[in-house]
PDB file of C-alpha atoms in Angstrom:
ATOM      1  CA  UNK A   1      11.267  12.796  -1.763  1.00  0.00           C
ATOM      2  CA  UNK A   2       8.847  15.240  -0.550  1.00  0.00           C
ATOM      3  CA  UNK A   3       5.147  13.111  -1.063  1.00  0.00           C
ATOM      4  CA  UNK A   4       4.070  13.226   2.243  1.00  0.00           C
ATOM      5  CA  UNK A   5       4.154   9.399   2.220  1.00  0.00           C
ATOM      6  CA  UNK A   6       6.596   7.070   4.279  1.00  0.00           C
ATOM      7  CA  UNK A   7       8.650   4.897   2.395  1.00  0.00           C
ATOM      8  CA  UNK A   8       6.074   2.118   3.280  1.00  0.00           C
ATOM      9  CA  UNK A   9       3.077   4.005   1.812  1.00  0.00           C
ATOM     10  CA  UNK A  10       5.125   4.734  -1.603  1.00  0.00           C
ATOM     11  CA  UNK A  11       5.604   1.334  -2.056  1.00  0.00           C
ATOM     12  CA  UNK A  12       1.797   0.563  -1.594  1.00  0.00           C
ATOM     13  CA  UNK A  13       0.925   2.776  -4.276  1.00  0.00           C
ATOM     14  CA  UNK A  14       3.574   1.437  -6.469  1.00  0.00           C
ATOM     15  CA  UNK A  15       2.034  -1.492  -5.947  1.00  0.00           C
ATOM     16  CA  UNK A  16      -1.535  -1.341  -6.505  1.00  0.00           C
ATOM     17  CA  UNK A  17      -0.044   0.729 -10.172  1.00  0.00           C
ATOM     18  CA  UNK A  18       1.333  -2.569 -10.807  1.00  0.00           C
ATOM     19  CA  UNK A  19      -1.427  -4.920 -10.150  1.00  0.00           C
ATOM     20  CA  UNK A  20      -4.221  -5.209 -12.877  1.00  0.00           C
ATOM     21  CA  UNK A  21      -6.814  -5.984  -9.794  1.00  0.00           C
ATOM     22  CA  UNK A  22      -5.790  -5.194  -6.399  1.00  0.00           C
ATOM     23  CA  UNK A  23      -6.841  -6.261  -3.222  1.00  0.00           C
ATOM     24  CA  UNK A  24      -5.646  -5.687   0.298  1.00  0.00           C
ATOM     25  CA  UNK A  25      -4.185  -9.344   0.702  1.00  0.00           C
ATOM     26  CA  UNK A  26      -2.438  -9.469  -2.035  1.00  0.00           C
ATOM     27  CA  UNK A  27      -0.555  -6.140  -0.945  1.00  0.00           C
ATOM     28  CA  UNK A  28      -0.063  -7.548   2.299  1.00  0.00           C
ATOM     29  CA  UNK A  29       1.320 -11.061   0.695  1.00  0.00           C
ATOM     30  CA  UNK A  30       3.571  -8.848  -1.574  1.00  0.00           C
ATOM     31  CA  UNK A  31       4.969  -6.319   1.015  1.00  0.00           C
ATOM     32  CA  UNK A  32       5.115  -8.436   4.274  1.00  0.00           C
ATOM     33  CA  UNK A  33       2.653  -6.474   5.699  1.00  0.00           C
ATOM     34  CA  UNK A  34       0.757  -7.057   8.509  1.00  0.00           C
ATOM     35  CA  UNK A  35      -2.893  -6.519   8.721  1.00  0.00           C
ATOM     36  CA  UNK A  36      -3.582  -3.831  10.189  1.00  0.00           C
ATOM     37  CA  UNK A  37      -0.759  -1.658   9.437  1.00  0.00           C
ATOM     38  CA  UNK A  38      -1.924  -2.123   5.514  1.00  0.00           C
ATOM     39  CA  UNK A  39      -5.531  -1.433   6.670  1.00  0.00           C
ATOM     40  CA  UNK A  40      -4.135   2.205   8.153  1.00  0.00           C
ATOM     41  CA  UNK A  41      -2.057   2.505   5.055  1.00  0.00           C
ATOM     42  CA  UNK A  42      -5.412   2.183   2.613  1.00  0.00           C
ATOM     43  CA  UNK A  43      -7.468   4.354   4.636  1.00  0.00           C
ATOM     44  CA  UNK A  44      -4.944   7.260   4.921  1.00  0.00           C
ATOM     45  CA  UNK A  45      -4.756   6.884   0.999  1.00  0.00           C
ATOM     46  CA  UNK A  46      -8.708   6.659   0.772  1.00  0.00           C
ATOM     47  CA  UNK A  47      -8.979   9.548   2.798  1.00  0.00           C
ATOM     48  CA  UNK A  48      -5.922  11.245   0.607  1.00  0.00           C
ATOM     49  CA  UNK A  49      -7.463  10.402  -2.697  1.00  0.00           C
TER      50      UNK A  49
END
């Protein structure tokens, strides 16, 4: 699907839609995430709006 987004960064902003608070270890918990990779993930998306 033409986002712009791997598959991996789709389903991070599926999930935070889903969660009434979100924060970064709970995404990692959910997804199987690690760490850093998630950390990348928000700031591309930050930096994306």
């Amino acid at each position: 699907m033409n986002t712009g987004y791997s598959f991996t960064e789709a389903r991070v902003i599926l999930e935070i839609g889903f969660l009434e608070q979100c924060i970064a270890n709970q995404l990692v918990e959910n997804l199987d995430i690690d760490r850093s990779y998630m950390s990348g993930i928000i700031a591309k998306l930050s930096k994306d709006g």
